[in-house]
CSV table of C-alpha atoms in Angstrom, one decimal:
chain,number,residue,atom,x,y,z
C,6,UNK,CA,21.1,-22.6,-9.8
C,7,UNK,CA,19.5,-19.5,-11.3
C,8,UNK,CA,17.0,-19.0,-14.3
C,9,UNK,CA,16.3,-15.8,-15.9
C,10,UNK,CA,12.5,-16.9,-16.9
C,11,UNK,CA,12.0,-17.6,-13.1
C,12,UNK,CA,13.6,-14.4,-11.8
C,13,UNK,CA,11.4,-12.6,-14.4
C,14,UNK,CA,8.2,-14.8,-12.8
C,15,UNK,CA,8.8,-13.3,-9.1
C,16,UNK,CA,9.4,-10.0,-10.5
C,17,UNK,CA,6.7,-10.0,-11.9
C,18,UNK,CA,4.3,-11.8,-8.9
C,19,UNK,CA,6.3,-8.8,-6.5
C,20,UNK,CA,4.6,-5.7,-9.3
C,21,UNK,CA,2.9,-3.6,-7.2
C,22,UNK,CA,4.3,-4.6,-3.7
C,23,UNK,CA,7.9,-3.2,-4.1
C,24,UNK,CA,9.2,0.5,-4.7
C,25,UNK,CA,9.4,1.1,-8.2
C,26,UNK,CA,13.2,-0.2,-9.5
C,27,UNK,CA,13.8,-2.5,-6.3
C,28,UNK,CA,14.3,-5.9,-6.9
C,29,UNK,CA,13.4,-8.9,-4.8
C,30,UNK,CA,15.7,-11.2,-2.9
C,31,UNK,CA,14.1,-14.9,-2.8
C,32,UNK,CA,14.8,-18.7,-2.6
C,33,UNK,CA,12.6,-20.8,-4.5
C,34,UNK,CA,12.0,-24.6,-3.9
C,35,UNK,CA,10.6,-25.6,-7.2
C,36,UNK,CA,9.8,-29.9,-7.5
C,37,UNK,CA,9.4,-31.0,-11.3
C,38,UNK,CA,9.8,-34.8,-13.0
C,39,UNK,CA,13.7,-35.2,-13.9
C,40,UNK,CA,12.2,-35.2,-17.6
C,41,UNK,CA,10.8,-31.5,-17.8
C,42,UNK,CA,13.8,-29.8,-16.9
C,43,UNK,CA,17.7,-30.1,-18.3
C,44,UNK,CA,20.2,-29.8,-16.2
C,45,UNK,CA,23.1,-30.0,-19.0
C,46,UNK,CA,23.1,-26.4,-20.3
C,47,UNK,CA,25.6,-25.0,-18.3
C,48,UNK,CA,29.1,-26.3,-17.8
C,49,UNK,CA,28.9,-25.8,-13.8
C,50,UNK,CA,25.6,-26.5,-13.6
C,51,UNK,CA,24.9,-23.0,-13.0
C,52,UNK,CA,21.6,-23.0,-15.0
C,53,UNK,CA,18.9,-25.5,-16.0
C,54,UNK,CA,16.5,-25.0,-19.1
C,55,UNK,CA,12.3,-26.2,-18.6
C,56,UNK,CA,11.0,-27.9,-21.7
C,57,UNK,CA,7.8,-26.5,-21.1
C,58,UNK,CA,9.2,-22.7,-19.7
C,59,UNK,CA,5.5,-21.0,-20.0
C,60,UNK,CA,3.8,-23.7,-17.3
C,61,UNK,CA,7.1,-23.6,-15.2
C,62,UNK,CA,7.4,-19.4,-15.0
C,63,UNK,CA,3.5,-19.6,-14.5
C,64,UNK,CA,3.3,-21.3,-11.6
C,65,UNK,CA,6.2,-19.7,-9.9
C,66,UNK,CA,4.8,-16.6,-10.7
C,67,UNK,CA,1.3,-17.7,-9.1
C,68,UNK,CA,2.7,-19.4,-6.1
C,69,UNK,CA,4.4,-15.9,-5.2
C,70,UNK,CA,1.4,-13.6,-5.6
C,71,UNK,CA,-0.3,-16.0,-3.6
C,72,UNK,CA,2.5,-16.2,-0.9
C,73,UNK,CA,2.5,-12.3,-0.9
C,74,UNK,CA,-1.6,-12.3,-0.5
C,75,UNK,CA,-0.9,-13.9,3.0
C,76,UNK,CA,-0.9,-11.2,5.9
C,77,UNK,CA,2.6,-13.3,7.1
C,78,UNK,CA,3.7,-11.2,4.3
C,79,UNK,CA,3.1,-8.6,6.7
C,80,UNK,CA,5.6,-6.5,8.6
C,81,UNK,CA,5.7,-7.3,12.3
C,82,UNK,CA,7.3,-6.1,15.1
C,83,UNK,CA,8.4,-9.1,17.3
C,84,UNK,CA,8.4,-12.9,16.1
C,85,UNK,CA,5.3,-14.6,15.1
C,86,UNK,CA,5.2,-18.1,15.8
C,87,UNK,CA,2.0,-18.4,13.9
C,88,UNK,CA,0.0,-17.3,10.6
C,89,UNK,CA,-1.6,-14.2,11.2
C,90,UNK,CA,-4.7,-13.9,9.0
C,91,UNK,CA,-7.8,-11.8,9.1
C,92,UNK,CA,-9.7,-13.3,7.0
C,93,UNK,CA,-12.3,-15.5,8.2
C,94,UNK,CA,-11.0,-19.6,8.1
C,95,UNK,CA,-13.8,-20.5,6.2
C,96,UNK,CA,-13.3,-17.8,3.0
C,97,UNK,CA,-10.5,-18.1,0.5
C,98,UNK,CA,-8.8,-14.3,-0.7
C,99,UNK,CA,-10.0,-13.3,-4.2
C,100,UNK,CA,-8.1,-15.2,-6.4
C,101,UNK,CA,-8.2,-11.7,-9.3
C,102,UNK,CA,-9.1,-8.5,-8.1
C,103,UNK,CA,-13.0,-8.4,-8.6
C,104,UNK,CA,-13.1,-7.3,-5.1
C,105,UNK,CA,-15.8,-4.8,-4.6
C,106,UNK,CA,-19.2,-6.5,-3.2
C,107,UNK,CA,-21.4,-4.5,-1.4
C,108,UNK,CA,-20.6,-5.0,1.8
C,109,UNK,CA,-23.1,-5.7,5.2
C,110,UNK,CA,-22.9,-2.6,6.9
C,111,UNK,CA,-24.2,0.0,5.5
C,112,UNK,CA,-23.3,2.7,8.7
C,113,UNK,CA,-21.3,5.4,6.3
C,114,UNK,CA,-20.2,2.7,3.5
C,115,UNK,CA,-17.0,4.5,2.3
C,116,UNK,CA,-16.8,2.3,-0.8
C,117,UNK,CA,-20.3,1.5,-2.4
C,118,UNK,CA,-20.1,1.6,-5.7
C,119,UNK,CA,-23.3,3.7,-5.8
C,120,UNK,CA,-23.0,5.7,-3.0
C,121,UNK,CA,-23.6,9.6,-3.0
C,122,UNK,CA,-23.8,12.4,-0.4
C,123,UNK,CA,-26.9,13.3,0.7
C,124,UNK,CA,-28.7,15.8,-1.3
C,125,UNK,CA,-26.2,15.7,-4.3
C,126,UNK,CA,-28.4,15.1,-7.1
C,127,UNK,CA,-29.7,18.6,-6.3
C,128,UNK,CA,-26.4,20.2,-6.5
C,129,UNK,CA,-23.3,19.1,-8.1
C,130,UNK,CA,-24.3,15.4,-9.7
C,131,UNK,CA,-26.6,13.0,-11.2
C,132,UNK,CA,-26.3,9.2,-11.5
C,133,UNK,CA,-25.6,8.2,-14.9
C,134,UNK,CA,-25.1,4.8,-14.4
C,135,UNK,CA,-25.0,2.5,-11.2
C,136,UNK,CA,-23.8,-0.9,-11.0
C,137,UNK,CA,-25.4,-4.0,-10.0
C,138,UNK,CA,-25.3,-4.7,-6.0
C,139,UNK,CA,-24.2,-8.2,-5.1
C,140,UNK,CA,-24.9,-9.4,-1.6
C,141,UNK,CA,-22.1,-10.2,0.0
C,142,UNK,CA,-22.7,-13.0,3.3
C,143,UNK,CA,-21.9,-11.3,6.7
C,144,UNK,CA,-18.2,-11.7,8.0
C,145,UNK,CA,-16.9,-11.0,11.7
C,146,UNK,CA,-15.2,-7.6,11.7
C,147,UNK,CA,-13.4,-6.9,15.2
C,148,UNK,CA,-13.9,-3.9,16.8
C,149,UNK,CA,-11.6,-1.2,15.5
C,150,UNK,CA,-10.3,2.5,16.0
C,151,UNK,CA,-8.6,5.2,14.6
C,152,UNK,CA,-5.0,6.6,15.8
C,153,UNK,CA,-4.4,10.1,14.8
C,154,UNK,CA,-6.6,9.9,12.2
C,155,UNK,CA,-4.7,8.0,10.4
C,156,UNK,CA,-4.3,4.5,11.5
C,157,UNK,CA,-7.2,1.9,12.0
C,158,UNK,CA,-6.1,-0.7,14.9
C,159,UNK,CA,-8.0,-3.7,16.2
C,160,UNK,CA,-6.8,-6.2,18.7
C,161,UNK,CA,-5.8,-9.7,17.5
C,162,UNK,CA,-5.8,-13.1,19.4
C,163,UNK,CA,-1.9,-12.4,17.9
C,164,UNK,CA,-1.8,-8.7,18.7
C,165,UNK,CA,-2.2,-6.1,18.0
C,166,UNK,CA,-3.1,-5.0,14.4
C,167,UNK,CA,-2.1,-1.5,12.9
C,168,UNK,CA,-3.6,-0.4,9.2
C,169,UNK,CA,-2.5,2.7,7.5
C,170,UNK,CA,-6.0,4.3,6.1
C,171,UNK,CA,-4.3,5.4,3.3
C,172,UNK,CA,-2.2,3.4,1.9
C,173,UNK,CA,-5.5,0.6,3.0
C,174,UNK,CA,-7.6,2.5,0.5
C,175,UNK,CA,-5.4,3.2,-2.0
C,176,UNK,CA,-4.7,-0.6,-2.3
C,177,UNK,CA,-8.4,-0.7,-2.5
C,178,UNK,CA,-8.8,1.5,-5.2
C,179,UNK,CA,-5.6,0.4,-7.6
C,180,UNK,CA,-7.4,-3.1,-7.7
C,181,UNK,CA,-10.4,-1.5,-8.4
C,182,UNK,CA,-9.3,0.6,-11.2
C,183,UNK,CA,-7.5,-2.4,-12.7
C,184,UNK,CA,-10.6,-4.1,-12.8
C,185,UNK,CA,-11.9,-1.7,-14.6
C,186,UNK,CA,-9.2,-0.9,-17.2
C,187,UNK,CA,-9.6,-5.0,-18.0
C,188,UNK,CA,-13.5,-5.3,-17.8
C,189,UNK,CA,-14.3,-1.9,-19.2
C,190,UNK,CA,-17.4,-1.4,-16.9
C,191,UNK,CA,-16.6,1.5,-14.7
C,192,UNK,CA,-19.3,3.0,-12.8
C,193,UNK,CA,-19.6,7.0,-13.0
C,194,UNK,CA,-21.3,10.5,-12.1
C,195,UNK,CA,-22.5,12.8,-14.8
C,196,UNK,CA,-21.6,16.5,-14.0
C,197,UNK,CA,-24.9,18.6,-13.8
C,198,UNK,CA,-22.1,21.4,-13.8
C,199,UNK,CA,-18.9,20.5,-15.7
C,200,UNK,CA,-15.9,21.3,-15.0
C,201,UNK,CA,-13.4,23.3,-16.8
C,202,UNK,CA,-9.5,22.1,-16.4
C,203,UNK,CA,-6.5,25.1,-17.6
C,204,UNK,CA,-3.6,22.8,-17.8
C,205,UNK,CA,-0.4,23.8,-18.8
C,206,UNK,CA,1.8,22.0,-21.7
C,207,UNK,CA,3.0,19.4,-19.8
C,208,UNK,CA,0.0,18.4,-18.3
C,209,UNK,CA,-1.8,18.8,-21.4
C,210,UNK,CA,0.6,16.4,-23.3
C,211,UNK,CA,0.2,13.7,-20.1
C,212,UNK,CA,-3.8,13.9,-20.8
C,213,UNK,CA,-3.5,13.0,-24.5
C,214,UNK,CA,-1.5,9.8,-23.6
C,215,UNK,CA,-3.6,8.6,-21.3
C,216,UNK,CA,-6.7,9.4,-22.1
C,217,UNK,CA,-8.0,6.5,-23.2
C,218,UNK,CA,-7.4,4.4,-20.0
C,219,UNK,CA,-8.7,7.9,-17.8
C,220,UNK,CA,-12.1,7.3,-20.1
C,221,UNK,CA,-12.3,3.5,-19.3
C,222,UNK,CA,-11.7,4.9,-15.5
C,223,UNK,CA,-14.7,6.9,-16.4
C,224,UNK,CA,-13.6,10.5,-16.9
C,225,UNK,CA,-15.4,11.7,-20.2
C,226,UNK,CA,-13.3,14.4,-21.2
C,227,UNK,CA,-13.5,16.7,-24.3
C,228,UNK,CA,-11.3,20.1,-25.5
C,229,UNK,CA,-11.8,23.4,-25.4
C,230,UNK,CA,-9.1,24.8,-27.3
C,231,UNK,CA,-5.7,24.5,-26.6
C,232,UNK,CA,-5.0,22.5,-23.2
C,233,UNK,CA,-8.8,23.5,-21.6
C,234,UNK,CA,-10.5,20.4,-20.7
C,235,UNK,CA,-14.2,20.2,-20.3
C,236,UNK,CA,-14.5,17.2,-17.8
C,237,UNK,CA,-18.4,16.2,-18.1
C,238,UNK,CA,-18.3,12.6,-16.1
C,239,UNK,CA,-16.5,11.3,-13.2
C,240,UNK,CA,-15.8,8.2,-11.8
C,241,UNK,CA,-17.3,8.1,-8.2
C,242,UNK,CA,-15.1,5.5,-6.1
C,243,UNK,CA,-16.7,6.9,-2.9
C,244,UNK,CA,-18.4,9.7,-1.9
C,245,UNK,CA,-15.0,11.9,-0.3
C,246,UNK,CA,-13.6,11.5,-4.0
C,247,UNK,CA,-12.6,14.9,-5.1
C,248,UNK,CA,-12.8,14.6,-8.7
C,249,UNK,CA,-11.4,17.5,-10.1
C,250,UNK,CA,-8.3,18.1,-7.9
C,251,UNK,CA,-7.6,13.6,-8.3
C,252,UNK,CA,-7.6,14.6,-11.9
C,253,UNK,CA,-4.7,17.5,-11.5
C,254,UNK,CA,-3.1,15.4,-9.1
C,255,UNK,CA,-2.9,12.7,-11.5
C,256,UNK,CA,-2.0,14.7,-13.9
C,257,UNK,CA,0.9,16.4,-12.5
C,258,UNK,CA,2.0,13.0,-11.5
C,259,UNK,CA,2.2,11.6,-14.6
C,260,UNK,CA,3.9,15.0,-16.5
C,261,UNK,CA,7.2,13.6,-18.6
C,262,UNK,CA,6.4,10.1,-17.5
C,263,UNK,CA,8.1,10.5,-14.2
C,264,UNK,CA,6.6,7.4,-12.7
C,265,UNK,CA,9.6,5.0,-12.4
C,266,UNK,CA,9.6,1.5,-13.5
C,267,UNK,CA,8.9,-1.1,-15.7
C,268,UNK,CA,5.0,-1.7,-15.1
C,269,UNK,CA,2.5,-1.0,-18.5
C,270,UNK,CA,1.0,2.6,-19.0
C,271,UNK,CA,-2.3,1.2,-17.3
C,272,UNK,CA,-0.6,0.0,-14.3
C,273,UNK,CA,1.3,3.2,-13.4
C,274,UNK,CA,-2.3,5.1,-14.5
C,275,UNK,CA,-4.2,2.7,-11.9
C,276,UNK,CA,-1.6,3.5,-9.2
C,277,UNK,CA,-1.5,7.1,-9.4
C,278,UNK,CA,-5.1,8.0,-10.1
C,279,UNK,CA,-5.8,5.6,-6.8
C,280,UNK,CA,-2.9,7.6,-4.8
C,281,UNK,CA,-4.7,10.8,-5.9
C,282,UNK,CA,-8.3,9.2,-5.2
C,283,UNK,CA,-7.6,7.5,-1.5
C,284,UNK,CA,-8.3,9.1,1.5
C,285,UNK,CA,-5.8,10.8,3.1
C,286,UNK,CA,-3.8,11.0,6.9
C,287,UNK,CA,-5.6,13.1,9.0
C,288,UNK,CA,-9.6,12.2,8.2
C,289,UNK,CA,-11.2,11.1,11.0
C,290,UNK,CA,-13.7,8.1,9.5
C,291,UNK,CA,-17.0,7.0,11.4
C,292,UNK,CA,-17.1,3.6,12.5
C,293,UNK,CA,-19.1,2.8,9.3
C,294,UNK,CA,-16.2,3.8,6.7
C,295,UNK,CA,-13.8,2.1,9.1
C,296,UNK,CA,-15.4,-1.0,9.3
C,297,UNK,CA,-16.4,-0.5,5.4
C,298,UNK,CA,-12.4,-0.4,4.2
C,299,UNK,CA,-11.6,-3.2,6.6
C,300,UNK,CA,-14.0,-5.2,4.9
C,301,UNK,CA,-12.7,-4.4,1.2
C,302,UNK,CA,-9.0,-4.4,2.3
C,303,UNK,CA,-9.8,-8.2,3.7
C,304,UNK,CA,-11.0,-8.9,0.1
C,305,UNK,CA,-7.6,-7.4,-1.6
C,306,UNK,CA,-5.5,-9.8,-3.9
C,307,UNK,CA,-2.3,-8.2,-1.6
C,308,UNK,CA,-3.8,-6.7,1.7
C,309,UNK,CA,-0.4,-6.5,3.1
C,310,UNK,CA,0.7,-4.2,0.7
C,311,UNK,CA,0.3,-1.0,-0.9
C,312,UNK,CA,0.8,0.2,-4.6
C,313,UNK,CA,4.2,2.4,-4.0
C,314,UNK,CA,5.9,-1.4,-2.0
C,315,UNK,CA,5.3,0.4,1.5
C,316,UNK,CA,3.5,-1.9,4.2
C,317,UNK,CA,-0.3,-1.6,4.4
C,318,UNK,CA,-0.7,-3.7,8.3
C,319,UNK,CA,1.8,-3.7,11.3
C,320,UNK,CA,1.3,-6.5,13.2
C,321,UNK,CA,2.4,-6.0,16.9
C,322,UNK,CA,2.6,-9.2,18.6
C,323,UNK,CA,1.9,-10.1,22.4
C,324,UNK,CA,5.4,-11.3,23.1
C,325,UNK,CA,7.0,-8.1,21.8
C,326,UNK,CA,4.5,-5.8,24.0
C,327,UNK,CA,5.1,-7.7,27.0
C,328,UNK,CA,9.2,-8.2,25.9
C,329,UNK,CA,9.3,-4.1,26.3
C,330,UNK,CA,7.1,-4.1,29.2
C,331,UNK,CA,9.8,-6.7,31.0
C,332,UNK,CA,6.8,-9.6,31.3
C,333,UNK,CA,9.4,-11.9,29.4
């Protein structure tokens, strides 16, 4: 049987884990009384209709997003007879994407809220505002390392565990800035200097229609005259944030609405600026930032999955590393 409401529920649980304009393939098991759902609409029985649609498309939609929060949802090389999880047993994922808590180690911290270089109040910034620091309990992080400066890897009682730094942060970030487009509390730097943006046309017409979410990220922005922006706060994600060229970036990105698909403006706005904002392939991190964005990643809504539907963790089981080594 198929049901437009319900394909429009997994769609809609899959936004942000799939490429822009791909659509999922899925089988759904759904168990209701035989009195909330009629099964006489359709002359082949092709479709059913739910008396109470909203409840039914909810919970399909929630039961996916949770399903896709699972690190099964995961790509892995070789078969995995069992769930694979790196969370700790006894604490449940986020259930929205307040995910930010200061975490226990503070060797480098790549993503605390407040955290600035040393020395930059004297030279670039000032804090304007800081946000409130939550103690978080402290969780069992394995140890890990970097490959080519660009993947984090820790072994698993499973395998062995491969996370793209980038595409790890930028998950990060997106749920970050989408908590922050919804609360309206974002965290930012005044500019002791301020900086002075030339765009051209395009870019300049991309600014005016999203400038109101880029102010709730935290970028206070005001003209100069044609399309010269003076840019006097910044929000400060963490301290290798690049403000003025995550600005261009994002930008550019956005010129003639380019980005694909059918998320809202503050969706596509969330994902880019947090593209722009992540760290990049090919920075080495200390221990401390790589133990820092395993912890946030671990509190992600989708962990598994980045914002552009690419795979954030490669799990590389035992059996497949001994399979190619001829143990089995």
């Amino acid at each position: 049987m198929r049901d437009a409401g319900i394909g429009r529920a997994v769609e809609a649980a899959y936004r942000s884990t799939i490429i822009a304009g791909v659509r999922p393939s899925f089988f759904l098991n759904v168990t209701l009384p035989a009195d909330s759902v009629d099964v006489n609409v359709h002359p082949a029985k092709a479709e059913v209709r739910f008396r109470d649609r909203w409840t039914t498309e909810r919970a399909v939609e929630t039961a996916v997003r949770r399903a896709l929060g699972t690190l099964d949802s995961a790509a892995s090389l070789g078969f995995r007879g069992s769930s694979f999880s790196f969370r700790p047993v006894d604490l449940p994922p986020n259930p929205d994407s307040e995910i930010l808590r200061e975490q226990a180690d503070h060797d480098s911290p790549l993503f605390a809220a407040s955290a600035i270089p040393d020395g930059i109040e004297n030279q670039e910034y000032s804090t304007e505002t800081s946000s409130e620091s939550v103690a978080a309990p402290p969780q069992s992080i394995p140890p890990l390392f970097q490959l080519r400066r660009t993947y984090i890897g820790f072994e698993h009682e499973d395998g062995l565990v491969l996370i793209d730094q980038h595409s790890a942060h930028e998950r990060v970030l997106y749920e970050q800035f989408m908590h922050t487009l919804e609360s309206g509390a974002a965290p930012a730097q005044r500019l002791l200097l301020p900086l002075t943006l030339h765009l051209g046309p395009a870019e300049g017409e991309a600014f005016d229609s999203n400038r109101e979410y880029l102010e709730r990220l935290g970028f206070e922005v005001e003209g100069f005259g044609g399309h010269t922006l003076i840019v006097n706060t910044v929000p400060m994600p963490h301290p290798r944030f690049d403000a003025e060229r995550c600005l261009r970036e994002t930008l550019d990105s956005l010129t003639g609405d380019r980005v694909a698909g059918a998320a809202a403006k503050h969706e596509r706005l969330a994902a880019t600026v947090a593209c722009k904002a992540a760290i990049k392939a090919g920075e080495e991190l200390s221990q401390g930032e790589m133990r820092s964005l395993f912890a946030a990643l671990r509190d992600t809504t989708l962990p598994a999955h980045d914002v552009h539907g690419r795979s954030t963790i490669v799990h590389l089981t035992w059996d497949e590393v001994e399979r190619r080594f001829g143990r089995r």
